[in-house]
PDB file of C-alpha atoms in Angstrom:
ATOM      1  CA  UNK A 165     118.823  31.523 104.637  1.00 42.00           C
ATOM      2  CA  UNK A 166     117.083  28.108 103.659  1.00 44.00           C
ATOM      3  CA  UNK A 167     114.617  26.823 105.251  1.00 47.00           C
ATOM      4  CA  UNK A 168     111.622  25.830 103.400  1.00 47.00           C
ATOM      5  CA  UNK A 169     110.881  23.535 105.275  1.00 44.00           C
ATOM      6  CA  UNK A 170     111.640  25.351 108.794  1.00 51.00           C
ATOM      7  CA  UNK A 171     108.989  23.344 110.164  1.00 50.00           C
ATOM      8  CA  UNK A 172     108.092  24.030 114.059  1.00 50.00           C
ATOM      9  CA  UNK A 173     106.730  20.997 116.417  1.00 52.00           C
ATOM     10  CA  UNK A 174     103.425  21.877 116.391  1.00 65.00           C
ATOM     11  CA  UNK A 175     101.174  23.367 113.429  1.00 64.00           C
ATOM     12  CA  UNK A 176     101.839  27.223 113.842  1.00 68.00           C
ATOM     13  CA  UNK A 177      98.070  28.448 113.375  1.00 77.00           C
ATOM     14  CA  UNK A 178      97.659  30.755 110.130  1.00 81.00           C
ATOM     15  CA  UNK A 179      95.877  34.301 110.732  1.00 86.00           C
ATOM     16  CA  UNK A 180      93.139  35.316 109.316  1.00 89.00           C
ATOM     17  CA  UNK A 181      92.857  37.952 106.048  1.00 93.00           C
ATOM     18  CA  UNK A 182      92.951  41.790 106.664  1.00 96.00           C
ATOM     19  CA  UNK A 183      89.249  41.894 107.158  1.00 97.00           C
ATOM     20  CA  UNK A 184      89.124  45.034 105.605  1.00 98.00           C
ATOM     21  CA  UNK A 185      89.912  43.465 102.473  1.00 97.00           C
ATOM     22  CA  UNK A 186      86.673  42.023 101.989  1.00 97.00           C
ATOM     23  CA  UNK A 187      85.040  45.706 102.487  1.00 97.00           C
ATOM     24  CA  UNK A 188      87.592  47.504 100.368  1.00 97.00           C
ATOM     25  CA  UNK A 189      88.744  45.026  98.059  1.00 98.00           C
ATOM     26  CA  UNK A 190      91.973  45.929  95.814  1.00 98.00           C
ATOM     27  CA  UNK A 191      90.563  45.866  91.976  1.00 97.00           C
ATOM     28  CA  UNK A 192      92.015  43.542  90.115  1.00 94.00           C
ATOM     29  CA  UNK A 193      94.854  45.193  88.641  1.00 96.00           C
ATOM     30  CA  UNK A 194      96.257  48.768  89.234  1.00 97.00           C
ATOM     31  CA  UNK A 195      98.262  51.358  87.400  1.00 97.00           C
ATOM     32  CA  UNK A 196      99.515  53.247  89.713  1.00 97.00           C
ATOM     33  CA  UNK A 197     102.281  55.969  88.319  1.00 95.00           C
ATOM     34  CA  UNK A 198     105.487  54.855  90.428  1.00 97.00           C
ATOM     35  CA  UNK A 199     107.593  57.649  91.276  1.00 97.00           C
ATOM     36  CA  UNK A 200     111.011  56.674  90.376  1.00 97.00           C
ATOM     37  CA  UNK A 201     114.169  57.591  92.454  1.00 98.00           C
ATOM     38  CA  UNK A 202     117.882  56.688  92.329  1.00 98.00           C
ATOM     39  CA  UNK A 203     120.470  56.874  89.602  1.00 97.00           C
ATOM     40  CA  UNK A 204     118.268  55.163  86.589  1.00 97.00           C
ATOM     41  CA  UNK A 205     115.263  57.868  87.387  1.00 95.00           C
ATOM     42  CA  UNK A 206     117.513  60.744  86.254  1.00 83.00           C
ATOM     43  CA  UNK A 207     120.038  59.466  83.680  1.00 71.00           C
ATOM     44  CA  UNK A 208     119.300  58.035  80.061  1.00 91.00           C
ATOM     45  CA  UNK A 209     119.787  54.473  81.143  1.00 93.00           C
ATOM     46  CA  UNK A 210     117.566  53.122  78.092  1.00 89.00           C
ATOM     47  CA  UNK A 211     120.128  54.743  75.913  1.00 92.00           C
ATOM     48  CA  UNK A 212     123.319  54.245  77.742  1.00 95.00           C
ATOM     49  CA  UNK A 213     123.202  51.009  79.203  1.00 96.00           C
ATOM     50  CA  UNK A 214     126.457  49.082  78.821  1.00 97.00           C
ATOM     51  CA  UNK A 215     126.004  45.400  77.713  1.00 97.00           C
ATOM     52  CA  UNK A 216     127.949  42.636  79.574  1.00 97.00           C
ATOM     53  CA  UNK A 217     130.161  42.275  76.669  1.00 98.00           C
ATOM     54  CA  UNK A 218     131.394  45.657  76.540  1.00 98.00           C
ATOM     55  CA  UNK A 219     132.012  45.635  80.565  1.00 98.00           C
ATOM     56  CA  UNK A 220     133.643  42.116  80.865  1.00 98.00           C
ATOM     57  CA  UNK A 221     135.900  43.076  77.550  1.00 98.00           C
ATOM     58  CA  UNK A 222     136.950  46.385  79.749  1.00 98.00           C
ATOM     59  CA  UNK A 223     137.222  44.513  83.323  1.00 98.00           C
ATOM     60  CA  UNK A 224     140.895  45.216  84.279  1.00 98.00           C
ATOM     61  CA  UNK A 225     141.232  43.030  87.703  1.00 97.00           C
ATOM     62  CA  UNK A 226     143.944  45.807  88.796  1.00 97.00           C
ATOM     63  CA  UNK A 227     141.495  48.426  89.464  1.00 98.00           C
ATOM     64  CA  UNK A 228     140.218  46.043  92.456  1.00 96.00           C
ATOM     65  CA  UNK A 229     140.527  48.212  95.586  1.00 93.00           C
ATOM     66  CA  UNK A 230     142.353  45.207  97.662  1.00 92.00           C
ATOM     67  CA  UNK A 231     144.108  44.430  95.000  1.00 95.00           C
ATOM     68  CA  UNK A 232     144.054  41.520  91.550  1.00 95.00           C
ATOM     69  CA  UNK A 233     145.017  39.193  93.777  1.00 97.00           C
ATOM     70  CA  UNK A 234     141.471  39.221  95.887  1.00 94.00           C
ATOM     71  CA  UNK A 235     138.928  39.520  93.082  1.00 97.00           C
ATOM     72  CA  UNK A 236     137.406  36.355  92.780  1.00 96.00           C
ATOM     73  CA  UNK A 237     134.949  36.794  89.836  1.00 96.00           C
ATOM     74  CA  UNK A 238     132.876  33.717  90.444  1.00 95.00           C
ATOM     75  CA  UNK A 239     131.920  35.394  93.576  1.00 96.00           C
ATOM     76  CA  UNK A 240     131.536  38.834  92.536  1.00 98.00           C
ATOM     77  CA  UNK A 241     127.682  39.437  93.185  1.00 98.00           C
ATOM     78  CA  UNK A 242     127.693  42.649  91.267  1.00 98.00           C
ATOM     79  CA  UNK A 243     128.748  41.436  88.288  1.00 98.00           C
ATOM     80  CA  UNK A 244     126.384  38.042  88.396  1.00 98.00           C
ATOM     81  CA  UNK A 245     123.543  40.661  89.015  1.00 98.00           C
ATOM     82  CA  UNK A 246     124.229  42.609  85.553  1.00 98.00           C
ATOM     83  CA  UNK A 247     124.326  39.335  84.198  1.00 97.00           C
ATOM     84  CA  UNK A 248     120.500  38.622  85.158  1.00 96.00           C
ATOM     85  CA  UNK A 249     119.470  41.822  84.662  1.00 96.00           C
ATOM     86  CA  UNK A 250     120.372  41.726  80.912  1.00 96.00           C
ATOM     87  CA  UNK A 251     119.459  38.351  80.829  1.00 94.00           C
ATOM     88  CA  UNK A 252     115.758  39.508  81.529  1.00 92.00           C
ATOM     89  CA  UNK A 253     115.472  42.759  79.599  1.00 90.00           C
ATOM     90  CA  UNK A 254     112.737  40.943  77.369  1.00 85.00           C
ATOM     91  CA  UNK A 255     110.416  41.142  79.864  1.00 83.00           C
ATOM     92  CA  UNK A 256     110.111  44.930  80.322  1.00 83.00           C
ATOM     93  CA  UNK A 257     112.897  45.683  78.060  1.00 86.00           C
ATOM     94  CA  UNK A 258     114.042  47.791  81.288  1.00 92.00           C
ATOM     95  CA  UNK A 259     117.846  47.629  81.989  1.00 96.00           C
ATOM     96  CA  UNK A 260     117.486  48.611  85.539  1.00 97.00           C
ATOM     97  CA  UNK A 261     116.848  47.178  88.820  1.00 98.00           C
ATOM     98  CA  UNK A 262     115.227  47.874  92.042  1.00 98.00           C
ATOM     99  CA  UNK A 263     112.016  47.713  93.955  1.00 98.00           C
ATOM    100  CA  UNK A 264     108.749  48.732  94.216  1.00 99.00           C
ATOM    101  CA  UNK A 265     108.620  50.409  97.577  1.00 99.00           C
ATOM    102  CA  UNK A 266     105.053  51.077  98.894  1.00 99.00           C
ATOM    103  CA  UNK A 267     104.602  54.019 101.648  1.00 99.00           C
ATOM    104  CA  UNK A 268     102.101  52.852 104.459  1.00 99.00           C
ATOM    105  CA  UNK A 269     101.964  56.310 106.212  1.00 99.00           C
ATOM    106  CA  UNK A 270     101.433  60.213 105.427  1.00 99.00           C
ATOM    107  CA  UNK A 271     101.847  61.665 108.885  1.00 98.00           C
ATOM    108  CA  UNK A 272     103.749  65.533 108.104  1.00 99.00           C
ATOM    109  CA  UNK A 273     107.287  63.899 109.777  1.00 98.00           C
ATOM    110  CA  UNK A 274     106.841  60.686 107.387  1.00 98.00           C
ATOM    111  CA  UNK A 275     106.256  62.669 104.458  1.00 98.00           C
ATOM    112  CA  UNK A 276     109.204  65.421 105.339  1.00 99.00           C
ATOM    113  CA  UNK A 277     111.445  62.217 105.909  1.00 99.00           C
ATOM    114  CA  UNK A 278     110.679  60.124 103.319  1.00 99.00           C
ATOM    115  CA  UNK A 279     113.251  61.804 100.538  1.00 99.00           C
ATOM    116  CA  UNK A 280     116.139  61.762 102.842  1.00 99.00           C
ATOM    117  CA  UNK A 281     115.444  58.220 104.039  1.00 99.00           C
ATOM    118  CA  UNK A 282     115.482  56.918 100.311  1.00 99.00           C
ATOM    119  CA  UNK A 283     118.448  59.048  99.785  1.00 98.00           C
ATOM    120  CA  UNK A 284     120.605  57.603 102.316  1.00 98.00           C
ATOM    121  CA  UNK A 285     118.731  54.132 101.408  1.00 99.00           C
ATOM    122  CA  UNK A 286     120.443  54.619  97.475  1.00 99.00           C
ATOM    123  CA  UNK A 287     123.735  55.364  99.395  1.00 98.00           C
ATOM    124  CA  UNK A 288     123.683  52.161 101.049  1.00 98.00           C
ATOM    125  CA  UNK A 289     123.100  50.087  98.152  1.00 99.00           C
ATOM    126  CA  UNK A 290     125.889  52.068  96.158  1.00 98.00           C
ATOM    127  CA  UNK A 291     128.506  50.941  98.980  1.00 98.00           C
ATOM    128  CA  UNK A 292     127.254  47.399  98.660  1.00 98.00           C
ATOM    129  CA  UNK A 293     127.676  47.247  95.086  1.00 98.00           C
ATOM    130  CA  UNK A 294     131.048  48.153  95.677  1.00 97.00           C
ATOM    131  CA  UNK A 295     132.003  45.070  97.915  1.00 97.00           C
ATOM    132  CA  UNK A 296     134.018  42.430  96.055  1.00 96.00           C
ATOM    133  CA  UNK A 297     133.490  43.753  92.701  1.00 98.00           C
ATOM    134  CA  UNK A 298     135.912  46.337  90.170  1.00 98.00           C
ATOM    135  CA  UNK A 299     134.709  49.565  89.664  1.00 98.00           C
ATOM    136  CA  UNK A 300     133.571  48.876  85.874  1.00 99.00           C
ATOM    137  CA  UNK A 301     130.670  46.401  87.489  1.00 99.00           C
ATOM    138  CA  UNK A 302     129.864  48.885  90.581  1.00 99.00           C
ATOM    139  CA  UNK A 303     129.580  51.994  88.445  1.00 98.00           C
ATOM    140  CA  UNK A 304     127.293  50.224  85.915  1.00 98.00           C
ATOM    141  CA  UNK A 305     124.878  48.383  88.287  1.00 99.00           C
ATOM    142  CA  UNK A 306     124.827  51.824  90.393  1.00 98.00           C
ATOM    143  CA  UNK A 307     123.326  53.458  87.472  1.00 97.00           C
ATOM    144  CA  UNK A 308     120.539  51.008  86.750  1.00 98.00           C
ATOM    145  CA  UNK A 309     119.207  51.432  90.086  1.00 98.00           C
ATOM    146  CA  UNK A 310     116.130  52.865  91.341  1.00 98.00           C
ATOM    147  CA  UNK A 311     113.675  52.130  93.621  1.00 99.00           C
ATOM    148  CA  UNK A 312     109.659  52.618  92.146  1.00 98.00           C
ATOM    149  CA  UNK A 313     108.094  54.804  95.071  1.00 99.00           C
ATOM    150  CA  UNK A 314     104.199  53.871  95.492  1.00 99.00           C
ATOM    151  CA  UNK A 315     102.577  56.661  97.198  1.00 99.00           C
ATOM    152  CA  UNK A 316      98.351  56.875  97.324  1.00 98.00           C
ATOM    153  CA  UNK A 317      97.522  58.152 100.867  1.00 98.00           C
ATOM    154  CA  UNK A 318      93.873  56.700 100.041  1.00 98.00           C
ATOM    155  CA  UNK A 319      94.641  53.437  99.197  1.00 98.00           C
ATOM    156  CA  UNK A 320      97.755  52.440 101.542  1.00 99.00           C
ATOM    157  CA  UNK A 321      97.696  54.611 104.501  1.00 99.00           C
ATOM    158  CA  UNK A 322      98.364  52.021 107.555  1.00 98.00           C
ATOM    159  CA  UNK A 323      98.209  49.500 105.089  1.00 99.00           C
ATOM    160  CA  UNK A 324      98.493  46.164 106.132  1.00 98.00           C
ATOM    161  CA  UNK A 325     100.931  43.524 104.695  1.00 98.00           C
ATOM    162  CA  UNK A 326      97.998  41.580 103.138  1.00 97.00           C
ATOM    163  CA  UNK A 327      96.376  44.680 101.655  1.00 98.00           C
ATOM    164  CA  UNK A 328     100.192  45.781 100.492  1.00 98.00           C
ATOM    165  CA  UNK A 329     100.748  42.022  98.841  1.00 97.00           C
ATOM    166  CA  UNK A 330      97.508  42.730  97.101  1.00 97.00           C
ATOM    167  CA  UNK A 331      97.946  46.042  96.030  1.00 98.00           C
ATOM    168  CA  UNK A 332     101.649  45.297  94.578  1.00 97.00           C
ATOM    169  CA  UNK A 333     100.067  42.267  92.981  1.00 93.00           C
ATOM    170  CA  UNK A 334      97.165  44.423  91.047  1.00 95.00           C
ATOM    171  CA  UNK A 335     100.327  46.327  89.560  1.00 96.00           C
ATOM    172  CA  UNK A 336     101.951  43.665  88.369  1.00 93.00           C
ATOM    173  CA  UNK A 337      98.900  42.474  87.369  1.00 91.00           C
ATOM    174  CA  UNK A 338      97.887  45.369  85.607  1.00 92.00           C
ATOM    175  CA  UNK A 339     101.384  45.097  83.758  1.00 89.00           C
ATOM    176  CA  UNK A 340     100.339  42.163  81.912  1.00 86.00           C
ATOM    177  CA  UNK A 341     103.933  40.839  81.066  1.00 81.00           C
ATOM    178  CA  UNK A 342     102.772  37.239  80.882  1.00 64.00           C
ATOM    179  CA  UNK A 343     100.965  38.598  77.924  1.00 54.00           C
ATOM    180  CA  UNK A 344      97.446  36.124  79.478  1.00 50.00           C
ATOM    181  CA  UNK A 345      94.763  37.572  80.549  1.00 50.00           C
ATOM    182  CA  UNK A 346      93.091  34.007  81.258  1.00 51.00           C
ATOM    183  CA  UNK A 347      90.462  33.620  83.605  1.00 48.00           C
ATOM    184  CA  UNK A 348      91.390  30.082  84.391  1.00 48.00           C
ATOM    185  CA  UNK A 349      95.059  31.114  85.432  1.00 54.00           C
ATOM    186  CA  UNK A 350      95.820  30.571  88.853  1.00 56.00           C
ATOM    187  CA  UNK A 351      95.666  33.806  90.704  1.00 52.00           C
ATOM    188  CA  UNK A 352      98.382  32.917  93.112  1.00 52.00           C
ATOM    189  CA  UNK A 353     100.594  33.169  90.309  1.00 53.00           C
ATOM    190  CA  UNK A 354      98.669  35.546  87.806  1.00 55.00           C
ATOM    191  CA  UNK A 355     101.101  38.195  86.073  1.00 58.00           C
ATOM    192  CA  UNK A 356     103.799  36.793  87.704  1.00 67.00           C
ATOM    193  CA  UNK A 357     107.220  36.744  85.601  1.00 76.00           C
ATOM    194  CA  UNK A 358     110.600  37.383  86.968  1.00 85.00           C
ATOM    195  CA  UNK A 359     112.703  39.787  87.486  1.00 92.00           C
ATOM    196  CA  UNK A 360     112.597  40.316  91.516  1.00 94.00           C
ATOM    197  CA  UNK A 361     111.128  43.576  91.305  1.00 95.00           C
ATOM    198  CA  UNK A 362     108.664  41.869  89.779  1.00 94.00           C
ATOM    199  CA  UNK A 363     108.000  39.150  92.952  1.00 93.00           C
ATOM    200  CA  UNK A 364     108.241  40.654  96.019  1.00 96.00           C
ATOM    201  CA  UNK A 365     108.243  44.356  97.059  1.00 98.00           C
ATOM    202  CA  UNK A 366     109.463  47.019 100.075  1.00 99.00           C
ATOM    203  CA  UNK A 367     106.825  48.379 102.641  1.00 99.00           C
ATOM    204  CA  UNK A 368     108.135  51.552 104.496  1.00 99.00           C
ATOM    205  CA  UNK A 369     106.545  52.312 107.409  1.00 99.00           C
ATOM    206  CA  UNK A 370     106.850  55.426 109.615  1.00 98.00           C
ATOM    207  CA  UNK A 371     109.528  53.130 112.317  1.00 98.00           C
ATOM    208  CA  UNK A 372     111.119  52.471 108.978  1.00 99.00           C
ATOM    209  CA  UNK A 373     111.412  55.882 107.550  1.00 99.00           C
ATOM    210  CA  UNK A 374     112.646  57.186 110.361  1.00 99.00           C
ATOM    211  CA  UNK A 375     115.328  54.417 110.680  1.00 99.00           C
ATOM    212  CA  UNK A 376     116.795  55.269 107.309  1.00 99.00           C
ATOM    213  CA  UNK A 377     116.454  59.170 107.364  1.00 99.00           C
ATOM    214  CA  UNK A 378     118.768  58.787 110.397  1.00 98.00           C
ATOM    215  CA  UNK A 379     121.153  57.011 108.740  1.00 97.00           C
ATOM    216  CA  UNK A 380     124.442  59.336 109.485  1.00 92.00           C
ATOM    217  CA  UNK A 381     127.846  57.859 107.885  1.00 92.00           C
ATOM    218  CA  UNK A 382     128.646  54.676 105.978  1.00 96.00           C
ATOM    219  CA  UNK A 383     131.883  53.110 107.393  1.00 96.00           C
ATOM    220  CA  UNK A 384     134.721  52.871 105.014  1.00 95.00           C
ATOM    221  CA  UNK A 385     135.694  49.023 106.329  1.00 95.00           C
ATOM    222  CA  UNK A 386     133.026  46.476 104.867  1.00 94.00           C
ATOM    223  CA  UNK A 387     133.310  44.241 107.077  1.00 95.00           C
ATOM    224  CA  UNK A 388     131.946  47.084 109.762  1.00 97.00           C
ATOM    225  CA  UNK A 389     129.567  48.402 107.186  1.00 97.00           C
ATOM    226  CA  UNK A 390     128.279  44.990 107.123  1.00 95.00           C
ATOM    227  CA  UNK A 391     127.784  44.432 110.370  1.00 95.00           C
ATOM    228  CA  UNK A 392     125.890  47.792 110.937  1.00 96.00           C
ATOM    229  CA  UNK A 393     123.956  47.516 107.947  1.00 96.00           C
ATOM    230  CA  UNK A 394     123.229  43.798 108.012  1.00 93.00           C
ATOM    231  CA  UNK A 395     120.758  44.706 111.188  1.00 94.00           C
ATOM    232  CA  UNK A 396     118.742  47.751 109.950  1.00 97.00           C
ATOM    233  CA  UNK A 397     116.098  45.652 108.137  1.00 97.00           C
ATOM    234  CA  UNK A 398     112.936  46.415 106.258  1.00 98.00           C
ATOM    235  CA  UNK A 399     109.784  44.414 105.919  1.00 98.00           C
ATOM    236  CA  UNK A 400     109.961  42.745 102.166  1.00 98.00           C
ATOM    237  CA  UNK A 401     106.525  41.539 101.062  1.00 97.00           C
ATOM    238  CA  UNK A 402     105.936  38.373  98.752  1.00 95.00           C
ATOM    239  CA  UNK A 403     103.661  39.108  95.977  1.00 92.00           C
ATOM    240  CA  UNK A 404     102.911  36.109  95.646  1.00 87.00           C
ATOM    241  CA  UNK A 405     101.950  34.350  98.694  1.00 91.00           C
ATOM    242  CA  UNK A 406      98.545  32.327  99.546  1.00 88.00           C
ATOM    243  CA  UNK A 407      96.901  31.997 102.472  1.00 87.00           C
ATOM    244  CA  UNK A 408      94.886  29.040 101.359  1.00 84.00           C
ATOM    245  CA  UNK A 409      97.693  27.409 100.184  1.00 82.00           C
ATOM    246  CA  UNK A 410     100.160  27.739 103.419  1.00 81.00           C
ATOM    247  CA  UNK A 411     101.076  24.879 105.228  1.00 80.00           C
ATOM    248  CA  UNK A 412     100.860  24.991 108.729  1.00 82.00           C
ATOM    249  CA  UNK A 413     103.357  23.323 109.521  1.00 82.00           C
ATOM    250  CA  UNK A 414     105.898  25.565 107.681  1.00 84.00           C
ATOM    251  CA  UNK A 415     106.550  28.535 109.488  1.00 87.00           C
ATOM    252  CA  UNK A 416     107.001  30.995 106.178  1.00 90.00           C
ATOM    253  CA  UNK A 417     104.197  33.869 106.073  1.00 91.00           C
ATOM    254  CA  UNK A 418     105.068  35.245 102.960  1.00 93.00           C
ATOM    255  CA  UNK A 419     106.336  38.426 104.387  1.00 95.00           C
ATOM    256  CA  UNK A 420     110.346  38.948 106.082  1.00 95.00           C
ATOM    257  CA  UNK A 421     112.661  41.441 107.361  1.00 96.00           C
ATOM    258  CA  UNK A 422     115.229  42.288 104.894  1.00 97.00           C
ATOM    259  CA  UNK A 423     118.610  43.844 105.830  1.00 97.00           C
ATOM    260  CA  UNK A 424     118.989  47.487 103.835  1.00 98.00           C
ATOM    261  CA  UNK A 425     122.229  46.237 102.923  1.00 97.00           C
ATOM    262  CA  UNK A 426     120.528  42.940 101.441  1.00 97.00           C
ATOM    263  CA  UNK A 427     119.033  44.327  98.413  1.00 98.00           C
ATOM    264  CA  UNK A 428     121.581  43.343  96.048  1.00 97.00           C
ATOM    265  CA  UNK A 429     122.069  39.513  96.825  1.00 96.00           C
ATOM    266  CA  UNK A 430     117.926  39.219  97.467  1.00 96.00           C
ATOM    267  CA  UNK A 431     117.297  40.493  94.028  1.00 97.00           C
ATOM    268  CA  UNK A 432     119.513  38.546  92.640  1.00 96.00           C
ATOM    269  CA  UNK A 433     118.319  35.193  94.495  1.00 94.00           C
ATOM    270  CA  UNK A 434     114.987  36.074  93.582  1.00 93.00           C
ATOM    271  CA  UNK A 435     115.906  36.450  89.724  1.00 93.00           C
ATOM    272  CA  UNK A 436     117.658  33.140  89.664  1.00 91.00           C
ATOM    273  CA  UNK A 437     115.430  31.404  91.390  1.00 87.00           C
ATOM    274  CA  UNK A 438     112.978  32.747  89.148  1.00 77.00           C
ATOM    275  CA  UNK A 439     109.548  31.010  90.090  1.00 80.00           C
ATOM    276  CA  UNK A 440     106.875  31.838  92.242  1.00 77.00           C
ATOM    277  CA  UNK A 441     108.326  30.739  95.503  1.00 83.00           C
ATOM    278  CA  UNK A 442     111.413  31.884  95.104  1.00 86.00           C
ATOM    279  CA  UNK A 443     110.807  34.232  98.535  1.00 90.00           C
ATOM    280  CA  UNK A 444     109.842  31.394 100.322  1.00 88.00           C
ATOM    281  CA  UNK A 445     112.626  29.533  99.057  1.00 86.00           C
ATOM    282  CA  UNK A 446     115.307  32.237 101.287  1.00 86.00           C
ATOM    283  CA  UNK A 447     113.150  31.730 104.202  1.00 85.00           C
ATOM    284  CA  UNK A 448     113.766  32.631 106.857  1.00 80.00           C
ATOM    285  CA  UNK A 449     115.054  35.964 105.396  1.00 71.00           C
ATOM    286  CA  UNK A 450     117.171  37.677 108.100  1.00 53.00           C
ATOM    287  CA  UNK A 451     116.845  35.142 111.155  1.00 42.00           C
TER     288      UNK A 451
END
């Protein structure tokens, strides 16, 4: 999942902009009013969040489904994802996690699809928060998580990935949680500030709706569950890619195919990487 570098034999030519960025051009920054969904949309999580204290003072290695003996906590990516979650609570002071997932089509089966597709989509990250970790960590990171739904029919339908990058980088924008609103600042990494949700974001297309509204049982066995799961991907958009900045002779686009079963240890990658190639840093995601 490294490869920065990933550099082919021969310069890999670099496409052009959406054209149709230059004749509607994304303002600046946006505000768009993301519809939440997922276990932090519904519950008090500003009031209720547990701190890491409180959970790590409770942990009782016992309750670990394959017993003490297999918890291994310096590889338990649920916990280590609480951990950077609090750790960046300044920034929005937001305990939760997720994504910003934009919606690139509004045909009538997209739209009719779309809840049950991000239903079964919170299902699959509740099983993979469950993987290696006790209970006390699962239940709490379960309940921080939502994903921030971007719907605007006039803005992204058949959006492009360059006119989604730009869009999702107007809302960050448009968050100002640098606090600068300097004109000199470089725009490739203009309102950027960690955490991941913050960096790079989900596109769902109509192929992928459909893909995750089918979604019919989870298996019980991780290791199956994994290996389902691990090959149902999404495309995952860097905010903060430039075009006149690529290298050709890196092969990274600033835009990847991310397992649905891959949003916990991406977010947290992201987080800890915390800078603004921290995307192209996991490249190639999901080769």
């Amino acid at each position: 999942m490294t490869g920065r570098g990933q550099r082919p034999e021969e310069p890999r030519p670099i496409t052009p902009p959406d054209p149709t960025l230059a004749t509607r051009p994304v303002p600046q920054t946006r505000s768009y009013i993301a519809r939440p969904f997922g276990p932090a949309a519904t519950n008090d999580i500003q009031r209720t969040a547990r701190s890491m204290t409180e959970l790590e003072a409770e942990a009782d290695p016992t309750t670990h489904p394959q017993g003490p003996e297999n918890y291994y906590p310096s590889v338990d990516e649920t916990r280590k994802l609480l951990k950077e979650v609090e750790n960046w609570t300044f920034v929005e002071d937001d305990p939760t996690w997720g994504y910003y997932v934009f919606v690139t089509t509004y045909s009538d089966s997209a739209r009719e699809k779309l809840p049950q597709a991000l239903a079964n989509w919170v299902k699959v990250v509740q099983k993979c928060l469950s993987i290696g970790t006790l209970p006390i960590y699962s239940d709490e990171a379960f309940r921080r998580f939502k994903f921030n739904v971007v719907e605007d029919r006039d803005a992204l339908d058949a959006a492009s990935v360059d006119r989604v990058r730009e869009e999702f980088h107007a809302q960050i924008r448009g968050l100002r949680l640098g606090g600068s609103d300097n004109e000199d600042d470089d725009p490739r990494t203009s309102g950027f500030m960690p955490p991941a949700r913050n960096q790079a974001c989900l596109l769902l297309d109509e192929a992928a709706i459909t893909m995750l509204a089918n979604i019919d049982s989870l298996p019980d066995d991780a290791v199956e569950f994994c290996r389902i799961y691990n090959h149902k991907t999404v495309t995952v958009v860097d905010g903060f890619w430039n075009r006149s900045r690529q290298d050709p002779r890196e092969t990274y686009r600033g835009v990847g195919q991310l397992a649905v079963a891959g949003l916990v240890g991406f977010y947290l990658n992201l987080t800890m990487d915390a800078n603004a190639d921290a995307m192209q840093d996991l490249h190639p995601i999901n080769d």
